[in-house]
Short mmCIF file of C-alpha atoms and ligand atoms in Angstrom, two decimals:
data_model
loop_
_atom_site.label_atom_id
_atom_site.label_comp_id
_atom_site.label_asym_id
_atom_site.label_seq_id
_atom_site.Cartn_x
_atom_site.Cartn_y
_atom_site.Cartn_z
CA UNK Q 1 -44.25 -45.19 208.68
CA UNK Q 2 -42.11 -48.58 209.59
CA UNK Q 3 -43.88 -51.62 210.07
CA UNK Q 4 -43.25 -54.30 212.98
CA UNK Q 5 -44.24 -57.31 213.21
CA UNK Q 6 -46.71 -58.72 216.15
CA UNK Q 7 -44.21 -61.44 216.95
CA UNK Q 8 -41.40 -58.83 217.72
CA UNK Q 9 -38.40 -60.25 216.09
CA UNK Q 10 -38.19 -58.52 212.92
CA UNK Q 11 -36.17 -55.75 211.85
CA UNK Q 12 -38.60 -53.05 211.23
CA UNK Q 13 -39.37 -52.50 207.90
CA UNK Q 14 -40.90 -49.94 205.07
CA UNK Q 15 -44.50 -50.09 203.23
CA UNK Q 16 -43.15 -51.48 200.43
CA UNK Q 17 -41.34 -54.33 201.71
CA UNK Q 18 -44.06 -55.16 204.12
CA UNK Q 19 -46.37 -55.66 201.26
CA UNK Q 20 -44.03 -57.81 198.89
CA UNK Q 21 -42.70 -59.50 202.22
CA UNK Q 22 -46.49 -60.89 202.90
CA UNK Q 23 -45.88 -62.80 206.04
CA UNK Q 24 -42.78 -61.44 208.56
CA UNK Q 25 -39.97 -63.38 208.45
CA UNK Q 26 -40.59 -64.18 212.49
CA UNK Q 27 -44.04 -65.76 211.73
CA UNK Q 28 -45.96 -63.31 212.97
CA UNK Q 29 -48.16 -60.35 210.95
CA UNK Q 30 -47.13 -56.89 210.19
CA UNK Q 31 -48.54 -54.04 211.58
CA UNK Q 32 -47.95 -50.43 211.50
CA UNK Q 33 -45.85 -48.97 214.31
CA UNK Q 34 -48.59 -46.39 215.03
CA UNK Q 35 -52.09 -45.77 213.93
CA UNK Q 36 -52.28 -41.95 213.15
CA UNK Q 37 -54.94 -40.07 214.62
CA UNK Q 38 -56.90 -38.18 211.64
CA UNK Q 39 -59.40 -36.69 214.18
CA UNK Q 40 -58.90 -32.93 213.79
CA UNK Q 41 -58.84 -34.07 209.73
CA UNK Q 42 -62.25 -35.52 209.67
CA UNK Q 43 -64.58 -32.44 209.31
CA UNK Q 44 -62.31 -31.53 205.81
CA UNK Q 45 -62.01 -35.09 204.65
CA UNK Q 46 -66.06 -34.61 204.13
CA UNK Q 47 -65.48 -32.70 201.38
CA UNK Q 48 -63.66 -35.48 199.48
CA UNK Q 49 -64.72 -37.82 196.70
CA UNK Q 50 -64.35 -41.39 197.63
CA UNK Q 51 -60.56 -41.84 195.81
CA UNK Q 52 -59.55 -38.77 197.13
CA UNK Q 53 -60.20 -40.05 200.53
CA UNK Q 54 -58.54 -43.66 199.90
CA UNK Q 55 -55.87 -41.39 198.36
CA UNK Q 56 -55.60 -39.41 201.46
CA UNK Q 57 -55.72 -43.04 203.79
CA UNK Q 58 -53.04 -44.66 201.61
CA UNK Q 59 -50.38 -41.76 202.23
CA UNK Q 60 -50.67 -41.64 205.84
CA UNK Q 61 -49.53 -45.50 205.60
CA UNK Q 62 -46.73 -45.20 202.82
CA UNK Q 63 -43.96 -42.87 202.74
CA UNK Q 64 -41.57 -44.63 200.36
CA UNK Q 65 -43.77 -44.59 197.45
CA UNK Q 66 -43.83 -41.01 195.49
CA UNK Q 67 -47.03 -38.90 196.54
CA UNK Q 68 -48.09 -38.53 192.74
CA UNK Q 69 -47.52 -42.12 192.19
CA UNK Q 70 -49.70 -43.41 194.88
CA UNK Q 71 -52.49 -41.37 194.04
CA UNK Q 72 -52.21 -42.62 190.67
CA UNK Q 73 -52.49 -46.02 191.83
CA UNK Q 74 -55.34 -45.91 194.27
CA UNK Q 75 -56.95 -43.50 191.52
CA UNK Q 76 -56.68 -46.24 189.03
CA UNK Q 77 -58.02 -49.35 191.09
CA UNK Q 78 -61.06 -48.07 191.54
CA UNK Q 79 -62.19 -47.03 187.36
CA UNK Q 80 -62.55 -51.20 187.65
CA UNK Q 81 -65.81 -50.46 189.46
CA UNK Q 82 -68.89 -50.40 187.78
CA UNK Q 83 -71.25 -47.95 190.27
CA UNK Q 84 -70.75 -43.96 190.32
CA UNK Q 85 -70.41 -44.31 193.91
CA UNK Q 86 -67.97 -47.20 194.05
CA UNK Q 87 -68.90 -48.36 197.66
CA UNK Q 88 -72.99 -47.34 197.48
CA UNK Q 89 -74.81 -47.09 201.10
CA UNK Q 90 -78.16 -48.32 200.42
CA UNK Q 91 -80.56 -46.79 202.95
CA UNK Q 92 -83.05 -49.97 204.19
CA UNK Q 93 -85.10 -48.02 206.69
CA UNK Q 94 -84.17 -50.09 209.91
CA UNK Q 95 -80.49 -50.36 208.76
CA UNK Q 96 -78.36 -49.35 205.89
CA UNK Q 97 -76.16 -51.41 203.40
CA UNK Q 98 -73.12 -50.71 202.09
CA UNK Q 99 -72.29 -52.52 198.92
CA UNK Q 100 -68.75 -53.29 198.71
CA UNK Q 101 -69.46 -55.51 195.69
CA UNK Q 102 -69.11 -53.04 192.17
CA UNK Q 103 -65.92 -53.94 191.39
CA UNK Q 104 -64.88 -56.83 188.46
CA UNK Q 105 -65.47 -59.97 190.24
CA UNK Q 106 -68.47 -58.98 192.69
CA UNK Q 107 -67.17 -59.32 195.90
CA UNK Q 108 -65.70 -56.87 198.85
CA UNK Q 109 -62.27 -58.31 197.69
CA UNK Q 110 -62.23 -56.74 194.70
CA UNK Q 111 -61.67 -53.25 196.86
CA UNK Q 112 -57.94 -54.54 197.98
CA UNK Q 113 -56.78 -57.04 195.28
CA UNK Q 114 -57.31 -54.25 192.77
CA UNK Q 115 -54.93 -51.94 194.76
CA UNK Q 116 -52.46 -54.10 195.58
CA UNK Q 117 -52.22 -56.15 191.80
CA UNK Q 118 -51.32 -52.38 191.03
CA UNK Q 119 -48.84 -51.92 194.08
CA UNK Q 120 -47.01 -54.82 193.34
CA UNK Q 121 -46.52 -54.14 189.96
CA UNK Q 122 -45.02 -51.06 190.12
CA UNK Q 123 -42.89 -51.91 193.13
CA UNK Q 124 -41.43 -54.72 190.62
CA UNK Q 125 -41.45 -52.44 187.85
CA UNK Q 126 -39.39 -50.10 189.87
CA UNK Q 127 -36.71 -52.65 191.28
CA UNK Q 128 -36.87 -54.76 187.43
CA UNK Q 129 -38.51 -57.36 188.74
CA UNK Q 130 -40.79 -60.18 187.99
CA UNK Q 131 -42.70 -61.94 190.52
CA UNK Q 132 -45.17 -65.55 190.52
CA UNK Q 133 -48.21 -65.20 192.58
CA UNK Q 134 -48.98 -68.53 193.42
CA UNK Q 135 -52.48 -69.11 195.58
CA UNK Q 136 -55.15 -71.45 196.37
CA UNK Q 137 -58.61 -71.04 196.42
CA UNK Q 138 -62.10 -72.63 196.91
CA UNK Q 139 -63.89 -70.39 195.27
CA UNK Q 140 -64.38 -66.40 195.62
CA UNK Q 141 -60.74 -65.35 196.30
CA UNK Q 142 -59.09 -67.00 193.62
CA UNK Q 143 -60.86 -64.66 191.02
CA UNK Q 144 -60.74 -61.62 192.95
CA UNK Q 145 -56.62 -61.74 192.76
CA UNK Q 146 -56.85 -63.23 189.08
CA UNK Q 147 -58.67 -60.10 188.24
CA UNK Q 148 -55.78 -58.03 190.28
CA UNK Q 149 -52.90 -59.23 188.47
CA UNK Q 150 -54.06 -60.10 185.04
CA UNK Q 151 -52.49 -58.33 182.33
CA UNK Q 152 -49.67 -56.66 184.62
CA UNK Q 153 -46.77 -56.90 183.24
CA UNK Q 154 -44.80 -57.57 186.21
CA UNK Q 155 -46.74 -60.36 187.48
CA UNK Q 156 -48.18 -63.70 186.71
CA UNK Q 157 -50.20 -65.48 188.63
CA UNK Q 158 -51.29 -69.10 189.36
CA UNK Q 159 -54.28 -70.55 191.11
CA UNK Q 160 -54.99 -73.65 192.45
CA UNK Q 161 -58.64 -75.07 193.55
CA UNK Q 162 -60.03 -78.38 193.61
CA UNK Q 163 -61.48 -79.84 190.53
CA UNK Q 164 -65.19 -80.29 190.44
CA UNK Q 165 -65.35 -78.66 194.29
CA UNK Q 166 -66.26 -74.87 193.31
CA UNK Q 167 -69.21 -73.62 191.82
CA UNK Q 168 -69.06 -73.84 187.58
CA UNK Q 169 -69.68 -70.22 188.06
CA UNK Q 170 -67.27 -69.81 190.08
CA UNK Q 171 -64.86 -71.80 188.14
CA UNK Q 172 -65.55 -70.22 185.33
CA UNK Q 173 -64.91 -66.47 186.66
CA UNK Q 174 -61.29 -67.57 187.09
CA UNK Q 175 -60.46 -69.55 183.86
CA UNK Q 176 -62.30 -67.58 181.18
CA UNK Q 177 -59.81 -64.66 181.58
CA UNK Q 178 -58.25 -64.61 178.53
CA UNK Q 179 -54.59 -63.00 179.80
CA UNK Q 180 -51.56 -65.15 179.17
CA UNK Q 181 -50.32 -64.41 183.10
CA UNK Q 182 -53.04 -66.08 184.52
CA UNK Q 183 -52.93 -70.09 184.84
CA UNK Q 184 -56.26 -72.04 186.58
CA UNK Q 185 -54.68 -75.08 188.12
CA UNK Q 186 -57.58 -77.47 188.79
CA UNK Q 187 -56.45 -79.95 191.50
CA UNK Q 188 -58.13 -83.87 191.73
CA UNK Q 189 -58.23 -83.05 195.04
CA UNK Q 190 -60.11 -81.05 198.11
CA UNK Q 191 -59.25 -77.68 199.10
CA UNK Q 192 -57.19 -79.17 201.79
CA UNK Q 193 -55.22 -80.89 199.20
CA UNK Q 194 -55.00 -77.78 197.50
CA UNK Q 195 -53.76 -75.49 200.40
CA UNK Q 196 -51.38 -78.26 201.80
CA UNK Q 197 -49.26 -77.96 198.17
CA UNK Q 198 -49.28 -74.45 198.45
CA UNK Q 199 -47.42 -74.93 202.04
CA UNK Q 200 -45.05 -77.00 200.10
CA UNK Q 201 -44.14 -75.14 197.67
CA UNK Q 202 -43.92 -71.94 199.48
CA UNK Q 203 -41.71 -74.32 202.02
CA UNK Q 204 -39.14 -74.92 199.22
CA UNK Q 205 -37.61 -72.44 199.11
CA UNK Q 206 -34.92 -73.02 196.93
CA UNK Q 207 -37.91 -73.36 194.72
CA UNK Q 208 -39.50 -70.38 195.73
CA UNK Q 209 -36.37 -68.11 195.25
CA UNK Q 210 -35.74 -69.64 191.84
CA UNK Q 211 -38.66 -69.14 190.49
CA UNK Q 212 -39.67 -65.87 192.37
CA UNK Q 213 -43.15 -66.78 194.48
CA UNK Q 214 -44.56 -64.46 196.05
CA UNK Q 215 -48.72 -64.29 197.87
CA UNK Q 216 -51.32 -61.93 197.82
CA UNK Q 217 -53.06 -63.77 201.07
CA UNK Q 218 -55.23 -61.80 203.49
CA UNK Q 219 -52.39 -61.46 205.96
CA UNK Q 220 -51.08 -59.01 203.20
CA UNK Q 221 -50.79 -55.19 204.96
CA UNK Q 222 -52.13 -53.39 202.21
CA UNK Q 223 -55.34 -55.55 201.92
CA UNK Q 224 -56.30 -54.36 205.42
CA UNK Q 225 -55.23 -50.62 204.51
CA UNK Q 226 -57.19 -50.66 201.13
CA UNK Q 227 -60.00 -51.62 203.34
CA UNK Q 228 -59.96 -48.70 205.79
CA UNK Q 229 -61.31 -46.49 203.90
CA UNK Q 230 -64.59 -47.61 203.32
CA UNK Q 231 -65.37 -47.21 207.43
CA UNK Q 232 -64.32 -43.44 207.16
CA UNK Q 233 -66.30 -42.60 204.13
CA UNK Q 234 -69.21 -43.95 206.27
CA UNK Q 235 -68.63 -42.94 209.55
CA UNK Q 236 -67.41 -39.25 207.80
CA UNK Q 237 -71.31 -39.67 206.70
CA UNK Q 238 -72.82 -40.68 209.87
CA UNK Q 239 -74.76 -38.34 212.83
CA UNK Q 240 -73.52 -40.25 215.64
CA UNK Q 241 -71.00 -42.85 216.02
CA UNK Q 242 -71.34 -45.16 213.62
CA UNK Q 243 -72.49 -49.12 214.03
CA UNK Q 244 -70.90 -51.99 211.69
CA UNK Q 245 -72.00 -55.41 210.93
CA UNK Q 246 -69.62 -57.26 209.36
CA UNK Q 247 -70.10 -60.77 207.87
CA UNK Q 248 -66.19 -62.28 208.82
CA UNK Q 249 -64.30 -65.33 207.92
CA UNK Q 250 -60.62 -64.12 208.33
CA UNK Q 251 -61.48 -61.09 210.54
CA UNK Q 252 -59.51 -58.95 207.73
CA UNK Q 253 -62.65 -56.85 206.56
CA UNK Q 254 -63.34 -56.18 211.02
CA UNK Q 255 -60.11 -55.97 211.44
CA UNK Q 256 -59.70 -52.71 209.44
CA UNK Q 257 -62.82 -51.46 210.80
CA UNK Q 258 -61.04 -52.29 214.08
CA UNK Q 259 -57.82 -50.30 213.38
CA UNK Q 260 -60.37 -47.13 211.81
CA UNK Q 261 -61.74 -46.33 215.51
CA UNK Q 262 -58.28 -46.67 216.82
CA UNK Q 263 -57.30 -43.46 214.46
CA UNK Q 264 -59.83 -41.40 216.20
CA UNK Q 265 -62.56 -41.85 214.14
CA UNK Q 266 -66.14 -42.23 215.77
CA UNK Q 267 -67.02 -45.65 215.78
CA UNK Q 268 -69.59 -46.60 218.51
CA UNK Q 269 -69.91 -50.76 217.83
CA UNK Q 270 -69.18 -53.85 215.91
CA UNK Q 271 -71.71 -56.52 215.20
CA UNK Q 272 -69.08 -59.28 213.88
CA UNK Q 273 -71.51 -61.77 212.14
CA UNK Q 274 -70.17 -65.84 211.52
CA UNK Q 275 -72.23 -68.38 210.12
CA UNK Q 276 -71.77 -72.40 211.36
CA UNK Q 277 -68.11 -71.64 211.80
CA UNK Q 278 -67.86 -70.10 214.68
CA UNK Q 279 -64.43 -70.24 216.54
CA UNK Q 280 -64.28 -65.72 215.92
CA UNK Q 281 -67.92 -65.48 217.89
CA UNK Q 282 -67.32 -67.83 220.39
CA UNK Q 283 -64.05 -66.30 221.32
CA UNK Q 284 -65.24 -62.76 221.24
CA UNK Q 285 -68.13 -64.27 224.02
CA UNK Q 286 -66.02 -66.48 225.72
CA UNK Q 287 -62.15 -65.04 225.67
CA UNK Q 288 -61.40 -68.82 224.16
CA UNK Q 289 -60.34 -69.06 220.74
CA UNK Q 290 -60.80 -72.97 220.27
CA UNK Q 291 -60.25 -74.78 216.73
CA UNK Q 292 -63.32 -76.44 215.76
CA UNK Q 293 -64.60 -78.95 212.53
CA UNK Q 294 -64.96 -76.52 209.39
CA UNK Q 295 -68.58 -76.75 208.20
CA UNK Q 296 -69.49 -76.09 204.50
CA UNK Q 297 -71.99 -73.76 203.93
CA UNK Q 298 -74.17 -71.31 201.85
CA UNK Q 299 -71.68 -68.52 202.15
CA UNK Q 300 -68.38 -70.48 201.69
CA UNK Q 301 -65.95 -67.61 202.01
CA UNK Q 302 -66.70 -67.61 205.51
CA UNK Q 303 -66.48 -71.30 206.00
CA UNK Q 304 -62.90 -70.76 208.02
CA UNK Q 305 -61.89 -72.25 211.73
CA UNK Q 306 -58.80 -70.41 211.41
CA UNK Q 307 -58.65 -66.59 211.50
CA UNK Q 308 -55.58 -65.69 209.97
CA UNK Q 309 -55.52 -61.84 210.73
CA UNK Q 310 -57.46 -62.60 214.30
CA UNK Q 311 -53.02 -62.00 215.38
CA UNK Q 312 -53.40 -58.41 214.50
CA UNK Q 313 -56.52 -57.43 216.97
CA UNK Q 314 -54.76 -59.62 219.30
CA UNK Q 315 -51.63 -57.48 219.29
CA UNK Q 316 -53.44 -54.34 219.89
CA UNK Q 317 -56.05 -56.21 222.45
CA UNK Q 318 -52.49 -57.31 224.58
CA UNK Q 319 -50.89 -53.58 224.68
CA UNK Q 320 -48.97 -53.82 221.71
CA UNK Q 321 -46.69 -56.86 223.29
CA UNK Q 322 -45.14 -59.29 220.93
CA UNK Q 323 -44.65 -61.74 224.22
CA UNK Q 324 -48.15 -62.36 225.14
CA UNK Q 325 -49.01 -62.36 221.29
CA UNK Q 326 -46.49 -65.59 220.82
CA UNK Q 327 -47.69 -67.09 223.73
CA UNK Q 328 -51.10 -66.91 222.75
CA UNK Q 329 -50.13 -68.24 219.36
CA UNK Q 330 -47.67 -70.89 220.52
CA UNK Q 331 -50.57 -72.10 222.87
CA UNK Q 332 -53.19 -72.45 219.90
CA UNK Q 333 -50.83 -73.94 217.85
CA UNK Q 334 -50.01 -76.74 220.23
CA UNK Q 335 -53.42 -77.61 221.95
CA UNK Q 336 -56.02 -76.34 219.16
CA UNK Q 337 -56.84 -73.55 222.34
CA UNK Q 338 -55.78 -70.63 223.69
CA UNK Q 339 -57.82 -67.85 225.82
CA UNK Q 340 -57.26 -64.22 227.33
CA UNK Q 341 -57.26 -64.59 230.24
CA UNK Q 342 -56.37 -61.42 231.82
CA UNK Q 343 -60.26 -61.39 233.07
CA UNK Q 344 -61.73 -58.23 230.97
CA UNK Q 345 -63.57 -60.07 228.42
CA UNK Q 346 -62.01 -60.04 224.64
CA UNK Q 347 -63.89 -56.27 223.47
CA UNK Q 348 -66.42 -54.79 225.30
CA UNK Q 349 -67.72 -52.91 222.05
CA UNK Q 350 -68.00 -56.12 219.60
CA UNK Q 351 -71.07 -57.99 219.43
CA UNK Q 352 -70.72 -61.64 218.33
CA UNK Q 353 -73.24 -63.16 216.97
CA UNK Q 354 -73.28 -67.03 214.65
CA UNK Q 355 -75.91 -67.25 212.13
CA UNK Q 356 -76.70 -70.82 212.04
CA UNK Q 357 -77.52 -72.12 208.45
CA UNK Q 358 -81.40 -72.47 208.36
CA UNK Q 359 -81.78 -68.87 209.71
CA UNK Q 360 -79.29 -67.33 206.66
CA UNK Q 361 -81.61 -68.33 204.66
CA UNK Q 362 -84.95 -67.04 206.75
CA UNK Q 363 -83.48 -64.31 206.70
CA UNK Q 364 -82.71 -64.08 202.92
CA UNK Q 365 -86.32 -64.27 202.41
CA UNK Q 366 -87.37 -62.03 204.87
CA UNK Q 367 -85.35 -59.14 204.13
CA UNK Q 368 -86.43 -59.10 200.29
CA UNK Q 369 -89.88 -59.51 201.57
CA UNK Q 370 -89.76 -56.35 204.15
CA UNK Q 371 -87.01 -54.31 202.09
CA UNK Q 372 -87.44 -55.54 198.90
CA UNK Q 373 -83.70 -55.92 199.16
CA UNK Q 374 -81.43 -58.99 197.47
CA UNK Q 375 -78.70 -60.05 200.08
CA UNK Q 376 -76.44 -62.56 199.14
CA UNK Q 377 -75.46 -65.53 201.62
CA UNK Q 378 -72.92 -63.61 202.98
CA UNK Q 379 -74.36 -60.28 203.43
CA UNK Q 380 -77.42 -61.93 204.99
CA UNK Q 381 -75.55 -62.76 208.18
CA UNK Q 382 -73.94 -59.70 208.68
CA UNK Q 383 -77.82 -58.16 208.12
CA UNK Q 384 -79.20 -60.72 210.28
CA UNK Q 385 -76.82 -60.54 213.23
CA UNK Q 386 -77.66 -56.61 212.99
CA UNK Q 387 -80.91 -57.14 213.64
CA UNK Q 388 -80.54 -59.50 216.05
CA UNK Q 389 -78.43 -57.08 217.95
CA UNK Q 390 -80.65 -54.07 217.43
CA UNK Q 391 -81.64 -53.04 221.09
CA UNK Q 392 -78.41 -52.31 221.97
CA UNK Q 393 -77.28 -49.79 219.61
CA UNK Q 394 -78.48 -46.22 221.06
CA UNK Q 395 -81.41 -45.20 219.72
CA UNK Q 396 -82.09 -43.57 216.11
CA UNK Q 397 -78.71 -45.44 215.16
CA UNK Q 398 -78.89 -47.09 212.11
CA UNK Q 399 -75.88 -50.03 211.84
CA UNK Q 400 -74.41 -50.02 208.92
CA UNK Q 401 -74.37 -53.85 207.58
CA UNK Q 402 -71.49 -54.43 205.11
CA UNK Q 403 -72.60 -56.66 201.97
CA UNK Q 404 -69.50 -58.22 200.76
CA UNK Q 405 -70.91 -59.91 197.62
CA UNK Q 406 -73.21 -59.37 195.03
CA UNK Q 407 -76.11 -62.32 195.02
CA UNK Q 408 -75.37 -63.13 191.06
CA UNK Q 409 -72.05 -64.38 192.50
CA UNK Q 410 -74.45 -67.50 194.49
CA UNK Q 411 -77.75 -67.69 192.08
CA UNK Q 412 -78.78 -70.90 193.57
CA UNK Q 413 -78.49 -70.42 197.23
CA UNK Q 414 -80.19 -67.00 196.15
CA UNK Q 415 -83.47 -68.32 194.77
CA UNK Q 416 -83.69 -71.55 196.32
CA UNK Q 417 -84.13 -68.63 199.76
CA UNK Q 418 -86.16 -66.76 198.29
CA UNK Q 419 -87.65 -67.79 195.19
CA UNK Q 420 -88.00 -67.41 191.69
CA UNK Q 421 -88.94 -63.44 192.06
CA UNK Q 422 -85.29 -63.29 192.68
CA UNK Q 423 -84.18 -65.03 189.27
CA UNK Q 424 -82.90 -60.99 187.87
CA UNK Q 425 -81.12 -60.05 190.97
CA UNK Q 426 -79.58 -63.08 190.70
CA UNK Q 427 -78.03 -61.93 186.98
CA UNK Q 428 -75.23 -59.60 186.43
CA UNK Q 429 -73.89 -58.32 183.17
CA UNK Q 430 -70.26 -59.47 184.22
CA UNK Q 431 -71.18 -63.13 184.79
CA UNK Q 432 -73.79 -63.46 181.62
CA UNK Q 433 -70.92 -62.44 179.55
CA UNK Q 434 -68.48 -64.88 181.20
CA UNK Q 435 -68.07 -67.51 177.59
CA UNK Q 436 -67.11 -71.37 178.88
CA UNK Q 437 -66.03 -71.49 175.62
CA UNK Q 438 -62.59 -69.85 175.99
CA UNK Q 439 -62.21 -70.87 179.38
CA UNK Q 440 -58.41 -72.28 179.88
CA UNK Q 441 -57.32 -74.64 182.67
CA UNK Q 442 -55.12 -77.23 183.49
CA UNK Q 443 -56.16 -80.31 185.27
CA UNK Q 444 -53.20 -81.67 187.46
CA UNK Q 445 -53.08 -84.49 190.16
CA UNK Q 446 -53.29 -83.48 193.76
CA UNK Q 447 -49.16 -83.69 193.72
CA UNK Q 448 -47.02 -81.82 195.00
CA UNK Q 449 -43.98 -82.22 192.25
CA UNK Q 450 -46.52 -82.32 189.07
CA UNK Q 451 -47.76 -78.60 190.82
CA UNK Q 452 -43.79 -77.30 190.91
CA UNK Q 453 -43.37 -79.02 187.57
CA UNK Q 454 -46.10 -77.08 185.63
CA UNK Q 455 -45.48 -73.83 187.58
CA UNK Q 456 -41.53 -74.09 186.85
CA UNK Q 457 -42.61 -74.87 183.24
CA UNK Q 458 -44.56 -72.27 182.66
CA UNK Q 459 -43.13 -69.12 185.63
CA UNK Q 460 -42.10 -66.29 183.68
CA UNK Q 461 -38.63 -65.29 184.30
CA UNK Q 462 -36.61 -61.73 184.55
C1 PLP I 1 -63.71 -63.07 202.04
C2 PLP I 1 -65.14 -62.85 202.20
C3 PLP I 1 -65.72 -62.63 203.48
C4 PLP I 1 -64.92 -62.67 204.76
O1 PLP I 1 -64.02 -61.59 204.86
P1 PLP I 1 -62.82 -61.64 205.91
O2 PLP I 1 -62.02 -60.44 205.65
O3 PLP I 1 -62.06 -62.91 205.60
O4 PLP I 1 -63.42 -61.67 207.26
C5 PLP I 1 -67.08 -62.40 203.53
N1 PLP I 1 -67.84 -62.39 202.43
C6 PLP I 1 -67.32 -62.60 201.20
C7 PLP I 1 -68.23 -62.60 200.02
C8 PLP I 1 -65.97 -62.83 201.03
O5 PLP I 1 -65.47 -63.04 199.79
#
């Protein structure tokens, strides 16, 4: 399998440099030349355990990685999950859940950023190499790749997020892991502070080179591929085609529900749930994809105007062509706007719904009070835009609403929706164990050189 890239103007290229190359040299994302179609595979595949299926999803996607070796990996990313199951599908009544949430830092991210610490490190361990993740988080993501890439010996890894502008939770999941690879950067600055160092340091790249930087971003292939395989265990599962409602700030988690129905596997809709921000629902009902004001809210991860792997469903959306994919992009990038306009609507079998604030947290309450079920923030959206969507999924259909984070990870947005009865739910082992006492940070300026100067003092070298 080569991999292209959805601007057109790179040399295609292998699995394994597509992962460690993150973004394509052209700009652009990179895709897969060809989705395989695993329809005549399905009725064995039902057979399989969950890793044996992720095993089976991973080799139709990497060739220049040894068979054994693969396995081994995917094998070992998911013993960091704490459920028998791994991905449970909790049966509601009216809809089901699955929980994507069991693995070490309680959100669906876990599910790539375990894979992929492990990819990268044996790529590097292959080639002799040592590689500096550098990122930059406001909250949930940071920890996620911190727990992918902590004790590898490969990799280290360095996070940046604004001082005093996460949750102490939240802070806290990143800088009390003990592992000498991992350095918490806490910026005196916002997020945008934070993500606008990042660009500089990644645009040195003298810097860069010398000091071996590298990203584990959502744009990253094998995020979206690590994701896949979740849909097929479901849909493998399912009577009928199957319904998702996914909860979607970078369209990643969609997106690789997306490319699942394009390798012949029945998927009938997709409810693709937003909360204040927007721009992905209104362009899905509109055909214009227009840059609006980011609004903070109760489920932060999805508090994003710009969809950074929205480039990959518009490659497939335009026939595959890189021209109309740059034009589109060039457009948006100039103006703030660009639309299909080619008069067919954006995907006749996506539903977009917003979830304003107010009515996350109705429906917060209202699910535990008719399920009995805990949804985080996040998950509540996707659940809500479900319902909200019910009539026109066929009948006896049950959509499939994907909860992409455990509600210990937000306590107080938990009970303040639906009250002290939720105060347990709210707990989890991993997070009562979490000790502020060894946490380990350091507290920079929002600076671009005293950023470079700490991660050039402190970059491991090979
Ligand atoms: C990242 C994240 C999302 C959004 O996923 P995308 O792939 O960016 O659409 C939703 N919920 C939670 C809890 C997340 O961490």
């Amino acid at each position: 399998m080569r991999y292209v890239s959805t601007r057109g103007d790179t040399v295609p290229m292998p699995f394994s440099q597509a992962v460690l190359t993150g973004l394509a040299p052209d700009g652009g994302l990179l895709v897969p030349e060809r989705f395989p179609d695993v329809a005549d595979k399905l009725d064995a595949w039902r057979e399989l355990s969950y890793v044996e299926l992720a095993q089976e999803i991973f080799r139709l996607y990497v060739d220049d990685i040894p068979a054994a070796d693969l396995d081994a990996i995917v094998a070992d990313a998911f013993t960091a999950f704490d459920h028998p199951d791994i991905v449970p599908l909790v049966d509601l009544g009216d809809f089901k859940v699955l929980e994507l949430f069991h693995g070490p830092t309680l959100s669906f991210k876990d599910v790539a950023l375990q894979t992929l610490g492990r990819v990268f490190d044996y790529l590097l361990g292959k080639s002799g190499q040592h590689l500096n993740i550098v990122g930059a988080t406001s909250g949930d993501t940071g920890s996620a790749a911190i727990y992918g890439v902590r004790g590898r010996e490969n990799l280290s890894i360095f996070v940046l997020y604004p001082n005093g502008g996460t949750s102490a939770l939240q802070e806290l999941q990143m800088t009390a892991v003990p592992d000498a690879n991992v350095h918490c950067l806490a910026i005196d600055g916002s997020f945008d502070d934070c993500q606008s160092i990042l660009k500089s340091t990644f645009g040195d790249l003298a810097f860069k080179a010398r000091h071996r930087l590298g990203a584990v971003n959502s744009i990253n292939w094998a995020r979206v591929l690590a994701q896949m395989s979740y849909y097929v265990h479901v849909c493998l599962r399912s009577e009928g085609p199957a319904v998702f409602a996914v909860p979607t700030g970078n369209f990643g988690n969609i997106f690789a529900a997306i490319a699942v129905r394009g390798m012949g596997v029945p998927i009938g809709r997709f409810v693709l749930a937003t909360n204040d921000n927007d721009i992905l629902a209104r362009f899905f009902r509109t055909g214009v994809y227009r840059r609006g004001a980011v609004h903070q809210t109760i489920s932060p991860s999805m508090d994003i105007q710009v969809a950074s792997n929205l480039e990959r469903f518009l490659w497939l959306r335009f026939g595959r062509n890189p021209e109309r994919v740059k034009r589109f992009m060039a457009e948006f990038a100039t103006s703030g706007e660009a639309a299909v306009v080619d008069g067919k609507g954006v995907d006749d079998s996506v539903d977009a719904v917003a979830v304003a604030e107010t009515d996350t947290r109705t429906a917060m309450r209202d699910i535990h009070r008719r399920y009995g079920y805990v949804a985080d923030p996040h998950s509540a959206v996707g659940i809500e835009a479900a319902r909200r969507v019910a009539s026109k999924t066929p009948d006896g259909t049950k959509p499939v609403c994907i909860a992409t984070a455990h509600p210990a990870k937000f306590p107080d947005a938990v009970i303040e929706a639906i009250g002290s009865s939720a105060r347990d739910a709210a707990r989890h082992p991993r997070l009562d164990c979490l000790d502020a006492a060894s946490a380990r940070r350091a507290v920079l300026p929002a600076d671009i050189e005293a950023v470079k100067n700490y991660i050039g003092d402190h970059a491991s070298r090979q």
